[in-house]
Amino acid sequence: MWNPFSHHRRFALHNRTPSNCCIPLKISLIGLMCAMMITMLMINDNVLCIYTSKSFSISPGTQSNVIDLESSGFGFLNGGTMKVNITTKSSADSSNLVFVMIPFSFWFVLNSAKWDTDAIYTQYLCDVPSTLRVPVTSQNSDAILSSPSIGNVGNLEISDQTFSISKSIVVDSSTHYSFLLLKCDPYSPKTDINVKVDLELINPNGQHLSTQKHPYILLFFVLMVAHGGLLIYLLFFFLKSRRHIYRLQILIAVGIVLQIISYSSVFTYFEYMNVIGQISDALDITLSVIGTFGETSFLLILFLLSLGYSITDEGMNPKVRLLFSACFIGYFGSRLLYAFCNGSSICYIFFLSFKLLKFVITFGAIIAMNQTIDKLRIQSAEQQFSNDNQSEVFIKMKKYKAFRWAFLLYLIGPVISLFIQYTVITWVNYWVLTMVEEALVFYINYFIVKNFYPQPFNVPRTHQD
C-alpha cells in the first residue's frame, strides 16, 4: 500500500434537541469537501526514487524542447557527486541539445508558469545561467566518437556518427537540483534522433537516495515494526475472546498484515535504491501491486466499519452490496492496471478512475457512518428510561461518534500536509509530510483495534465465524 493515509477524533451525545438532527448533514458536507480535496491533492504523485538511465526519441517540432530527467529533483549533501553520460548521433548537432543542471526551486517556478512547448520559454532556459551546462554536440571537446565495430549501446545503433559525452561535478553545498535536456533549436531536427542519458547521483558515503528521501528508510522500518506490534495487540484479544471473533475483526487483522507487507516492501525498495542506485522494474511493479492490496484492504475496513458490519447489522442490503462490490472491484482493478501501466496515454485514464472511485468510496463511508449512528441513536432512545447509561447500544454509539471524527481527521490529513509543506518546512524535510500522513494511518488503525476488538457484543450469530 503505497499510500494509505489516515486520521481521527471523537464526539459526545445525549442532547436530542432539533439542532442535533443537522449534525450528520453538516458532517456529510464537510466530509464531501474533504474527500474532494484529498482526491485533488493526490492527483500529482511524485516519483520517489532517482532516475538513472533512459533513452529518448526527439522528434521534429516543439514537442520535446524540455526533458526533465528527474521529476522531483535530487537533494545533494555537501560533497555529493553528479555523473552524466550522453550518447547520440552527430545528426543531433543541428538541434543544439544542451544538458543543464539548475536549482530545483528555480526550475519549479518556471515549469509552473510555462509549457515546455513554448519556444520563448525554452530559449530562456537555454540562455539562463546554470550550475552546469554541457552542449551535446560531436564538436564538443569531451565528445568521444565510437567505432562501428563496438556494436550496440542500449537501443542505439553504433556507427561512425555515434558519440558520447561524459561529465561529472562535485557539489560544494547542500542544494536541491533539477537536471534538464534542452533542445535549444525548437524546430530541429529534420528527422527523429535517439538520445541515451545515463545519470548517476550520489551523496557522500555512496548513498544514492536524495537527501529529502533518505529518512524514508528509517520511517518505513518504524512503521513496519509499529504495525507488527499492533497486530500482536489484536491477536492478544483474539486469544482472550475466542468466542467473540467476528468477520470484521478477521478482516481488520488481514488488513494490518497486508499493510505490514506493504511497509516492508517500501522499506526494501528504498534500501535497494540507496545501495544499488538503479530502479528495478520488477521491484517497482511488485511494490505497486502490494500497495494496491494494502490500500484496498484499508478502504474496505473503513467502509465495512462505517456500515456497522458485524457490529450493528447482520449484513448488507442487496443493493448496497451490489454498489459496494462494483466500487471496490472497479477501484482494485483500475489501481492494478495502473500499477502495470507502462507510461502510455491510457495510464492517465486508469489513474483518474481509481482516484474517482476512491472519492466515491470515501464519501459513501461518511454517509454509511451517519446512518449507523442514527440507528444507534434510535435504539439508545428506546433505552433511555432503563437507567442504564452504559448499555451496549450507548457504548457502540459513543465509539462510532468518536470514529466519525477520527475519519474526518483522516480525510483532512493531506490538507494538513499541504499547509506544512508551504508554511513550515523546506525541501530537506519533505519526508516529514509522509511521516505525518502515515502516523495518521497508524493512529486510525490503532483506533479501530482498540475500540472494535473482539468482545461480547450482542450481534446476530449469523455474523460469527
Short mmCIF file of C-alpha atoms in Angstrom, two decimals:
data_model
loop_
_atom_site.label_atom_id
_atom_site.label_comp_id
_atom_site.label_asym_id
_atom_site.label_seq_id
_atom_site.Cartn_x
_atom_site.Cartn_y
_atom_site.Cartn_z
CA MET A 1 0.00 0.00 0.00
CA TRP A 2 1.99 2.85 -1.26
CA ASN A 3 -0.27 5.44 0.03
CA PRO A 4 -2.66 4.66 2.87
CA PHE A 5 -3.20 7.96 4.69
CA SER A 6 -5.39 8.42 7.72
CA HIS A 7 -6.66 10.41 10.71
CA HIS A 8 -9.34 10.73 13.68
CA ARG A 9 -11.15 12.07 16.87
CA ARG A 10 -14.27 11.96 18.99
CA PHE A 11 -17.70 13.43 19.77
CA ALA A 12 -20.37 13.50 22.52
CA LEU A 13 -24.10 12.77 22.59
CA HIS A 14 -27.30 12.63 24.56
CA ASN A 15 -28.83 16.03 23.81
CA ARG A 16 -31.58 15.40 21.25
CA THR A 17 -32.57 18.97 20.51
CA PRO A 18 -33.79 19.82 16.98
CA SER A 19 -30.38 21.26 16.06
CA ASN A 20 -28.72 17.87 16.59
CA CYS A 21 -30.50 16.40 13.61
CA CYS A 22 -28.45 18.67 11.35
CA ILE A 23 -25.13 17.33 12.60
CA PRO A 24 -24.98 14.30 10.25
CA LEU A 25 -25.82 16.54 7.27
CA LYS A 26 -23.14 19.07 8.23
CA ILE A 27 -20.55 16.35 8.72
CA SER A 28 -21.51 14.75 5.40
CA LEU A 29 -20.96 18.08 3.65
CA ILE A 30 -17.64 18.56 5.44
CA GLY A 31 -16.69 15.02 4.50
CA LEU A 32 -17.64 15.63 0.87
CA MET A 33 -15.38 18.68 0.69
CA CYS A 34 -12.54 16.82 2.42
CA ALA A 35 -12.93 13.82 0.12
CA MET A 36 -12.79 16.12 -2.91
CA MET A 37 -9.67 17.82 -1.54
CA ILE A 38 -7.92 14.53 -0.79
CA THR A 39 -8.65 13.39 -4.35
CA MET A 40 -7.39 16.61 -5.95
CA LEU A 41 -4.32 16.92 -3.71
CA MET A 42 -3.22 13.40 -4.59
CA ILE A 43 -3.58 13.92 -8.37
CA ASN A 44 0.15 14.68 -8.64
CA ASP A 45 2.23 11.75 -7.39
CA ASN A 46 5.96 12.48 -7.22
CA VAL A 47 8.48 9.93 -8.32
CA LEU A 48 10.06 8.73 -5.11
CA CYS A 49 13.33 7.33 -6.44
CA ILE A 50 16.24 8.53 -8.54
CA TYR A 51 16.32 8.15 -12.28
CA THR A 52 19.46 6.53 -13.64
CA SER A 53 19.25 5.66 -17.33
CA LYS A 54 16.82 6.15 -20.17
CA SER A 55 16.62 6.57 -23.93
CA PHE A 56 14.61 9.34 -25.59
CA SER A 57 13.37 9.84 -29.11
CA ILE A 58 13.41 13.52 -30.06
CA SER A 59 11.09 14.43 -32.93
CA PRO A 60 10.90 17.45 -35.24
CA GLY A 61 8.82 20.35 -33.95
CA THR A 62 8.39 21.78 -30.46
CA GLN A 63 7.12 18.74 -28.53
CA SER A 64 10.47 17.74 -26.98
CA ASN A 65 12.04 21.09 -26.19
CA VAL A 66 12.47 20.34 -22.46
CA ILE A 67 13.02 16.87 -20.97
CA ASP A 68 13.07 16.69 -17.18
CA LEU A 69 15.43 13.84 -16.29
CA GLU A 70 14.43 13.72 -12.60
CA SER A 71 10.89 14.95 -11.97
CA SER A 72 11.25 15.55 -8.23
CA GLY A 73 14.83 16.77 -8.41
CA PHE A 74 17.71 15.48 -6.28
CA GLY A 75 18.92 16.84 -2.97
CA PHE A 76 22.69 16.78 -2.56
CA LEU A 77 24.68 16.97 0.63
CA ASN A 78 27.97 18.84 0.60
CA GLY A 79 30.41 16.60 -1.30
CA GLY A 80 27.77 14.82 -3.40
CA THR A 81 28.59 13.85 -6.99
CA MET A 82 26.66 14.10 -10.26
CA LYS A 83 27.83 12.00 -13.21
CA VAL A 84 26.20 12.11 -16.63
CA ASN A 85 26.92 10.27 -19.88
CA ILE A 86 25.02 11.26 -23.03
CA THR A 87 25.08 9.12 -26.18
CA THR A 88 23.57 10.16 -29.52
CA LYS A 89 24.46 10.70 -33.19
CA SER A 90 26.07 13.64 -34.90
CA SER A 91 22.77 14.33 -36.66
CA ALA A 92 21.69 15.83 -33.34
CA ASP A 93 24.19 18.68 -33.76
CA SER A 94 21.64 20.79 -35.63
CA SER A 95 19.21 20.62 -32.69
CA ASN A 96 21.61 22.39 -30.37
CA LEU A 97 20.96 19.96 -27.49
CA VAL A 98 22.15 21.09 -24.06
CA PHE A 99 22.26 19.28 -20.72
CA VAL A 100 21.82 21.68 -17.78
CA MET A 101 21.87 21.39 -14.00
CA ILE A 102 19.89 24.16 -12.26
CA PRO A 103 18.40 24.72 -8.77
CA PHE A 104 15.12 22.84 -8.42
CA SER A 105 13.27 25.83 -6.93
CA PHE A 106 14.13 27.93 -9.99
CA TRP A 107 13.01 25.19 -12.39
CA PHE A 108 9.82 24.54 -10.40
CA VAL A 109 8.73 28.19 -10.69
CA LEU A 110 9.45 28.29 -14.42
CA ASN A 111 7.78 24.96 -15.08
CA SER A 112 4.66 26.07 -13.20
CA ALA A 113 4.36 29.18 -15.37
CA LYS A 114 5.14 27.87 -18.85
CA TRP A 115 4.54 24.84 -21.06
CA ASP A 116 7.60 23.01 -22.35
CA THR A 117 6.38 23.56 -25.94
CA ASP A 118 6.77 27.34 -25.62
CA ALA A 119 9.75 28.28 -27.80
CA ILE A 120 10.43 31.54 -25.93
CA TYR A 121 10.35 29.72 -22.60
CA THR A 122 12.76 27.10 -23.88
CA GLN A 123 15.10 29.76 -25.24
CA TYR A 124 15.11 31.44 -21.84
CA LEU A 125 16.16 28.16 -20.21
CA CYS A 126 18.88 27.79 -22.82
CA ASP A 127 20.28 31.25 -22.05
CA VAL A 128 19.86 31.46 -18.27
CA PRO A 129 22.99 30.81 -16.13
CA SER A 130 23.18 27.29 -14.70
CA THR A 131 25.35 25.31 -12.32
CA LEU A 132 26.46 23.01 -15.13
CA ARG A 133 25.91 23.31 -18.88
CA VAL A 134 27.03 20.61 -21.36
CA PRO A 135 26.46 21.21 -25.11
CA VAL A 136 25.54 17.86 -26.69
CA THR A 137 27.40 18.08 -29.99
CA SER A 138 30.02 15.99 -31.74
CA GLN A 139 32.21 19.11 -31.81
CA ASN A 140 32.39 19.22 -28.02
CA SER A 141 35.95 18.75 -26.77
CA ASP A 142 34.70 16.00 -24.43
CA ALA A 143 32.91 14.10 -27.23
CA ILE A 144 34.21 10.57 -27.83
CA LEU A 145 33.44 9.05 -31.23
CA SER A 146 32.59 5.36 -31.22
CA SER A 147 33.90 2.77 -33.62
CA PRO A 148 31.40 0.79 -35.74
CA SER A 149 33.00 -2.44 -34.54
CA ILE A 150 31.75 -1.91 -30.96
CA GLY A 151 28.18 -2.98 -31.76
CA ASN A 152 25.18 -1.55 -29.92
CA VAL A 153 24.79 0.71 -26.91
CA GLY A 154 21.35 0.10 -25.41
CA ASN A 155 18.78 0.69 -28.15
CA LEU A 156 21.15 2.84 -30.20
CA GLU A 157 22.88 1.55 -33.30
CA ILE A 158 26.59 2.30 -33.08
CA SER A 159 28.04 3.84 -36.23
CA ASP A 160 30.81 6.26 -37.21
CA GLN A 161 28.47 9.12 -36.31
CA THR A 162 27.66 7.95 -32.80
CA PHE A 163 29.37 9.83 -29.98
CA SER A 164 29.15 10.12 -26.20
CA ILE A 165 29.92 12.88 -23.72
CA SER A 166 30.69 12.32 -20.04
CA LYS A 167 30.75 14.93 -17.30
CA SER A 168 30.92 14.89 -13.52
CA ILE A 169 30.70 17.56 -10.85
CA VAL A 170 31.20 17.59 -7.07
CA VAL A 171 28.56 19.66 -5.29
CA ASP A 172 30.04 22.01 -2.70
CA SER A 173 26.83 22.79 -0.79
CA SER A 174 23.58 21.13 0.29
CA THR A 175 21.27 22.04 -2.59
CA HIS A 176 18.23 20.65 -4.42
CA TYR A 177 18.90 20.41 -8.19
CA SER A 178 16.99 19.63 -11.38
CA PHE A 179 18.53 18.05 -14.49
CA LEU A 180 17.18 19.01 -17.91
CA LEU A 181 17.90 18.10 -21.51
CA LEU A 182 17.05 21.15 -23.65
CA LYS A 183 16.54 21.38 -27.40
CA CYS A 184 17.60 24.96 -27.99
CA ASP A 185 16.71 24.95 -31.68
CA PRO A 186 12.97 24.28 -31.25
CA TYR A 187 12.23 23.35 -34.88
CA SER A 188 15.00 20.80 -35.38
CA PRO A 189 15.89 18.03 -36.08
CA LYS A 190 14.55 17.22 -39.54
CA THR A 191 14.20 13.55 -38.58
CA ASP A 192 13.83 11.68 -35.28
CA ILE A 193 17.00 11.22 -33.25
CA ASN A 194 17.70 8.95 -30.29
CA VAL A 195 19.44 10.19 -27.17
CA LYS A 196 20.54 7.94 -24.30
CA VAL A 197 21.25 9.60 -20.94
CA ASP A 198 22.93 7.81 -18.02
CA LEU A 199 22.61 9.89 -14.88
CA GLU A 200 24.24 8.88 -11.59
CA LEU A 201 23.50 10.92 -8.48
CA ILE A 202 25.48 10.04 -5.37
CA ASN A 203 25.60 11.61 -1.93
CA PRO A 204 28.58 11.14 0.41
CA ASN A 205 29.16 7.60 1.72
CA GLY A 206 27.77 6.17 -1.52
CA GLN A 207 24.11 6.98 -0.80
CA HIS A 208 22.02 7.11 -3.98
CA LEU A 209 18.86 8.49 -2.39
CA SER A 210 18.16 12.19 -2.41
CA THR A 211 18.72 13.98 0.91
CA GLN A 212 14.99 14.52 1.50
CA LYS A 213 14.22 10.86 0.73
CA HIS A 214 16.90 9.08 2.72
CA PRO A 215 14.89 9.30 6.00
CA TYR A 216 12.20 7.16 4.31
CA ILE A 217 14.31 4.08 5.06
CA LEU A 218 14.04 4.55 8.82
CA LEU A 219 10.47 5.86 8.60
CA PHE A 220 9.05 2.81 6.85
CA PHE A 221 11.04 0.46 9.05
CA VAL A 222 9.46 2.08 12.13
CA LEU A 223 6.00 1.88 10.51
CA MET A 224 6.55 -1.80 9.75
CA VAL A 225 7.54 -2.53 13.36
CA ALA A 226 4.71 -0.39 14.78
CA HIS A 227 2.06 -2.20 12.73
CA GLY A 228 3.65 -5.51 13.73
CA GLY A 229 3.15 -4.53 17.37
CA LEU A 230 -0.44 -3.54 16.58
CA LEU A 231 -1.06 -6.96 15.03
CA ILE A 232 0.29 -8.68 18.16
CA TYR A 233 -2.00 -6.46 20.25
CA LEU A 234 -5.01 -7.58 18.18
CA LEU A 235 -4.01 -11.26 18.31
CA PHE A 236 -3.91 -10.98 22.11
CA PHE A 237 -7.60 -10.07 22.07
CA PHE A 238 -8.25 -12.92 19.64
CA LEU A 239 -6.80 -15.38 22.14
CA LYS A 240 -8.56 -13.70 25.04
CA SER A 241 -12.02 -13.66 23.44
CA ARG A 242 -12.08 -16.60 21.04
CA ARG A 243 -15.87 -16.90 21.21
CA HIS A 244 -16.46 -13.32 20.17
CA ILE A 245 -14.39 -13.08 16.99
CA TYR A 246 -16.48 -11.85 14.07
CA ARG A 247 -15.76 -11.44 10.38
CA LEU A 248 -14.91 -7.76 10.73
CA GLN A 249 -12.16 -8.43 13.26
CA ILE A 250 -10.66 -11.06 10.95
CA LEU A 251 -10.70 -8.56 8.08
CA ILE A 252 -9.00 -5.99 10.31
CA ALA A 253 -6.24 -8.49 11.10
CA VAL A 254 -5.80 -9.37 7.42
CA GLY A 255 -5.70 -5.67 6.52
CA ILE A 256 -2.96 -4.99 9.07
CA VAL A 257 -0.95 -7.94 7.74
CA LEU A 258 -1.21 -6.52 4.22
CA GLN A 259 -0.08 -3.12 5.47
CA ILE A 260 2.92 -4.70 7.21
CA ILE A 261 3.84 -6.42 3.94
CA SER A 262 3.38 -3.11 2.12
CA TYR A 263 5.60 -1.18 4.53
CA SER A 264 8.27 -3.87 4.41
CA SER A 265 8.18 -3.69 0.60
CA VAL A 266 8.60 0.08 0.62
CA PHE A 267 11.44 -0.23 3.13
CA THR A 268 13.14 -2.80 0.89
CA TYR A 269 12.57 -0.58 -2.14
CA PHE A 270 14.28 2.46 -0.63
CA GLU A 271 17.09 0.38 0.86
CA TYR A 272 17.66 -1.19 -2.55
CA MET A 273 17.63 2.20 -4.26
CA ASN A 274 20.04 3.70 -1.73
CA VAL A 275 22.59 0.92 -2.12
CA ILE A 276 22.26 -0.05 -5.80
CA GLY A 277 21.21 3.29 -7.26
CA GLN A 278 19.12 1.74 -10.06
CA ILE A 279 15.41 1.21 -10.41
CA SER A 280 14.39 -2.42 -10.64
CA ASP A 281 11.27 -2.74 -12.81
CA ALA A 282 10.32 -5.99 -11.09
CA LEU A 283 10.63 -4.45 -7.63
CA ASP A 284 8.78 -1.33 -8.78
CA ILE A 285 5.81 -3.33 -10.10
CA THR A 286 5.81 -5.63 -7.07
CA LEU A 287 5.70 -2.61 -4.78
CA SER A 288 2.75 -1.13 -6.69
CA VAL A 289 0.81 -4.40 -6.64
CA ILE A 290 1.37 -4.92 -2.91
CA GLY A 291 0.41 -1.29 -2.31
CA THR A 292 -2.82 -1.89 -4.24
CA PHE A 293 -3.77 -4.78 -1.95
CA GLY A 294 -2.80 -2.81 1.15
CA GLU A 295 -4.74 0.35 0.34
CA THR A 296 -7.79 -1.56 -0.95
CA SER A 297 -7.98 -3.56 2.28
CA PHE A 298 -7.60 -0.34 4.29
CA LEU A 299 -10.53 1.32 2.47
CA LEU A 300 -12.54 -1.91 2.72
CA ILE A 301 -12.18 -1.99 6.51
CA LEU A 302 -13.13 1.68 6.85
CA PHE A 303 -16.21 1.20 4.68
CA LEU A 304 -17.41 -2.00 6.37
CA LEU A 305 -16.87 -0.47 9.79
CA SER A 306 -18.87 2.58 8.70
CA LEU A 307 -21.73 0.27 7.67
CA GLY A 308 -21.68 -1.34 11.10
CA TYR A 309 -20.88 -4.70 9.56
CA SER A 310 -20.65 -7.38 12.28
CA ILE A 311 -21.13 -4.66 14.92
CA THR A 312 -24.68 -3.39 14.49
CA ASP A 313 -26.13 -5.18 11.44
CA GLU A 314 -26.46 -8.75 10.26
CA GLY A 315 -25.39 -7.95 6.73
CA MET A 316 -25.65 -5.55 3.82
CA ASN A 317 -28.72 -4.62 1.82
CA PRO A 318 -28.57 -6.36 -1.62
CA LYS A 319 -28.45 -3.00 -3.44
CA VAL A 320 -25.73 -1.73 -1.13
CA ARG A 321 -23.82 -4.97 -1.58
CA LEU A 322 -24.01 -4.63 -5.37
CA LEU A 323 -22.83 -1.00 -5.34
CA PHE A 324 -20.19 -1.86 -2.75
CA SER A 325 -18.82 -4.73 -4.86
CA ALA A 326 -18.83 -2.67 -8.07
CA CYS A 327 -16.91 0.22 -6.48
CA PHE A 328 -14.27 -1.94 -4.83
CA ILE A 329 -13.77 -4.23 -7.82
CA GLY A 330 -13.52 -1.16 -10.06
CA TYR A 331 -11.09 0.53 -7.65
CA PHE A 332 -8.92 -2.55 -7.25
CA GLY A 333 -8.94 -3.29 -11.00
CA SER A 334 -8.08 0.25 -12.13
CA ARG A 335 -5.40 0.54 -9.44
CA LEU A 336 -3.89 -2.77 -10.50
CA LEU A 337 -3.95 -1.83 -14.18
CA TYR A 338 -2.26 1.45 -13.32
CA ALA A 339 0.46 -0.47 -11.45
CA PHE A 340 1.26 -2.45 -14.62
CA CYS A 341 0.88 0.52 -16.95
CA ASN A 342 4.00 1.33 -18.99
CA GLY A 343 3.59 5.09 -19.31
CA SER A 344 1.17 5.20 -22.26
CA SER A 345 -1.66 7.72 -22.52
CA ILE A 346 -4.19 5.19 -21.22
CA CYS A 347 -2.39 5.19 -17.85
CA TYR A 348 -3.95 8.55 -17.04
CA ILE A 349 -7.41 7.02 -17.55
CA PHE A 350 -6.64 4.28 -15.02
CA PHE A 351 -5.21 6.89 -12.64
CA LEU A 352 -8.29 9.11 -12.78
CA SER A 353 -10.56 6.06 -12.49
CA PHE A 354 -9.17 4.81 -9.19
CA LYS A 355 -8.96 8.35 -7.78
CA LEU A 356 -12.63 8.94 -8.66
CA LEU A 357 -13.69 5.61 -7.18
CA LYS A 358 -11.69 6.35 -4.03
CA PHE A 359 -13.64 9.57 -3.69
CA VAL A 360 -16.95 7.69 -4.14
CA ILE A 361 -15.97 5.05 -1.56
CA THR A 362 -14.81 7.69 0.91
CA PHE A 363 -17.96 9.75 0.60
CA GLY A 364 -20.09 6.59 0.79
CA ALA A 365 -18.36 5.67 4.04
CA ILE A 366 -19.30 9.06 5.52
CA ILE A 367 -22.97 8.56 4.62
CA ALA A 368 -22.97 4.98 5.93
CA MET A 369 -21.35 6.09 9.18
CA ASN A 370 -24.02 8.74 9.79
CA GLN A 371 -26.77 6.18 9.12
CA THR A 372 -25.17 3.76 11.57
CA ILE A 373 -25.03 6.46 14.24
CA ASP A 374 -28.68 7.34 13.57
CA LYS A 375 -29.70 3.70 14.07
CA LEU A 376 -27.79 3.54 17.34
CA ARG A 377 -29.33 6.86 18.45
CA ILE A 378 -32.84 5.47 17.88
CA GLN A 379 -32.01 2.30 19.77
CA SER A 380 -30.49 4.37 22.56
CA ALA A 381 -33.65 6.50 22.75
CA GLU A 382 -35.68 3.34 23.30
CA GLN A 383 -33.47 2.52 26.29
CA GLN A 384 -33.32 6.00 27.78
CA PHE A 385 -35.65 5.05 30.64
CA SER A 386 -33.73 1.90 31.53
CA ASN A 387 -31.36 3.82 33.85
CA ASP A 388 -28.51 2.02 32.17
CA ASN A 389 -26.27 4.75 30.71
CA GLN A 390 -23.57 2.21 30.00
CA SER A 391 -25.79 -0.02 27.89
CA GLU A 392 -24.29 -1.85 24.94
CA VAL A 393 -26.04 0.44 22.42
CA PHE A 394 -24.82 3.56 24.23
CA ILE A 395 -21.22 2.29 24.18
CA LYS A 396 -21.43 1.47 20.48
CA MET A 397 -22.85 4.89 19.65
CA LYS A 398 -20.13 6.60 21.65
CA LYS A 399 -17.46 4.65 19.77
CA TYR A 400 -18.98 5.39 16.38
CA LYS A 401 -19.20 9.10 17.10
CA ALA A 402 -15.51 9.06 18.02
CA PHE A 403 -14.80 7.07 14.87
CA ARG A 404 -16.62 9.68 12.78
CA TRP A 405 -14.31 12.45 13.96
CA ALA A 406 -11.32 10.17 13.53
CA PHE A 407 -12.39 9.51 9.95
CA LEU A 408 -12.77 13.23 9.22
CA LEU A 409 -9.27 13.81 10.56
CA TYR A 410 -8.09 11.09 8.17
CA LEU A 411 -9.67 12.98 5.27
CA ILE A 412 -8.06 16.32 6.05
CA GLY A 413 -4.60 14.79 6.51
CA PRO A 414 -3.40 15.80 3.01
CA VAL A 415 -4.63 19.35 3.67
CA ILE A 416 -2.56 19.43 6.86
CA SER A 417 0.46 18.14 4.92
CA LEU A 418 -0.02 20.77 2.23
CA PHE A 419 -0.17 23.51 4.85
CA ILE A 420 3.02 22.22 6.50
CA GLN A 421 4.78 21.94 3.13
CA TYR A 422 4.21 25.56 2.14
CA THR A 423 4.46 27.27 5.52
CA VAL A 424 6.77 25.31 7.84
CA ILE A 425 9.35 23.04 6.23
CA THR A 426 11.97 23.29 3.48
CA TRP A 427 12.82 20.75 0.77
CA VAL A 428 15.25 18.92 3.07
CA ASN A 429 12.39 17.94 5.39
CA TYR A 430 9.79 16.87 2.84
CA TRP A 431 9.89 13.40 4.38
CA VAL A 432 8.03 14.92 7.35
CA LEU A 433 4.92 15.15 5.14
CA THR A 434 4.90 11.40 4.64
CA MET A 435 5.62 10.87 8.33
CA VAL A 436 2.57 12.96 9.32
CA GLU A 437 0.27 11.16 6.89
CA GLU A 438 1.49 7.68 7.79
CA ALA A 439 1.33 8.49 11.50
CA LEU A 440 -2.35 9.26 11.00
CA VAL A 441 -2.76 5.93 9.19
CA PHE A 442 -1.26 4.16 12.18
CA TYR A 443 -3.48 6.15 14.52
CA ILE A 444 -6.68 5.16 12.75
CA ASN A 445 -5.56 1.52 12.70
CA TYR A 446 -4.82 1.71 16.42
CA PHE A 447 -8.17 3.42 17.00
CA ILE A 448 -10.03 0.62 15.18
CA VAL A 449 -8.18 -2.17 17.00
CA LYS A 450 -8.58 -0.53 20.41
CA ASN A 451 -12.30 0.19 20.02
CA PHE A 452 -13.54 -2.71 17.89
CA TYR A 453 -11.53 -5.64 19.20
CA PRO A 454 -13.34 -8.96 19.81
CA GLN A 455 -15.79 -8.52 22.70
CA PRO A 456 -19.18 -9.99 23.71
CA PHE A 457 -21.41 -7.58 21.77
CA ASN A 458 -24.94 -8.73 21.09
CA VAL A 459 -24.72 -9.23 17.34
CA PRO A 460 -26.61 -11.95 15.44
CA ARG A 461 -24.95 -15.33 15.34
CA THR A 462 -25.05 -15.26 11.55
CA HIS A 463 -22.02 -12.96 11.81
CA GLN A 464 -19.93 -15.34 13.78
CA ASP A 465 -17.26 -17.50 12.25
#
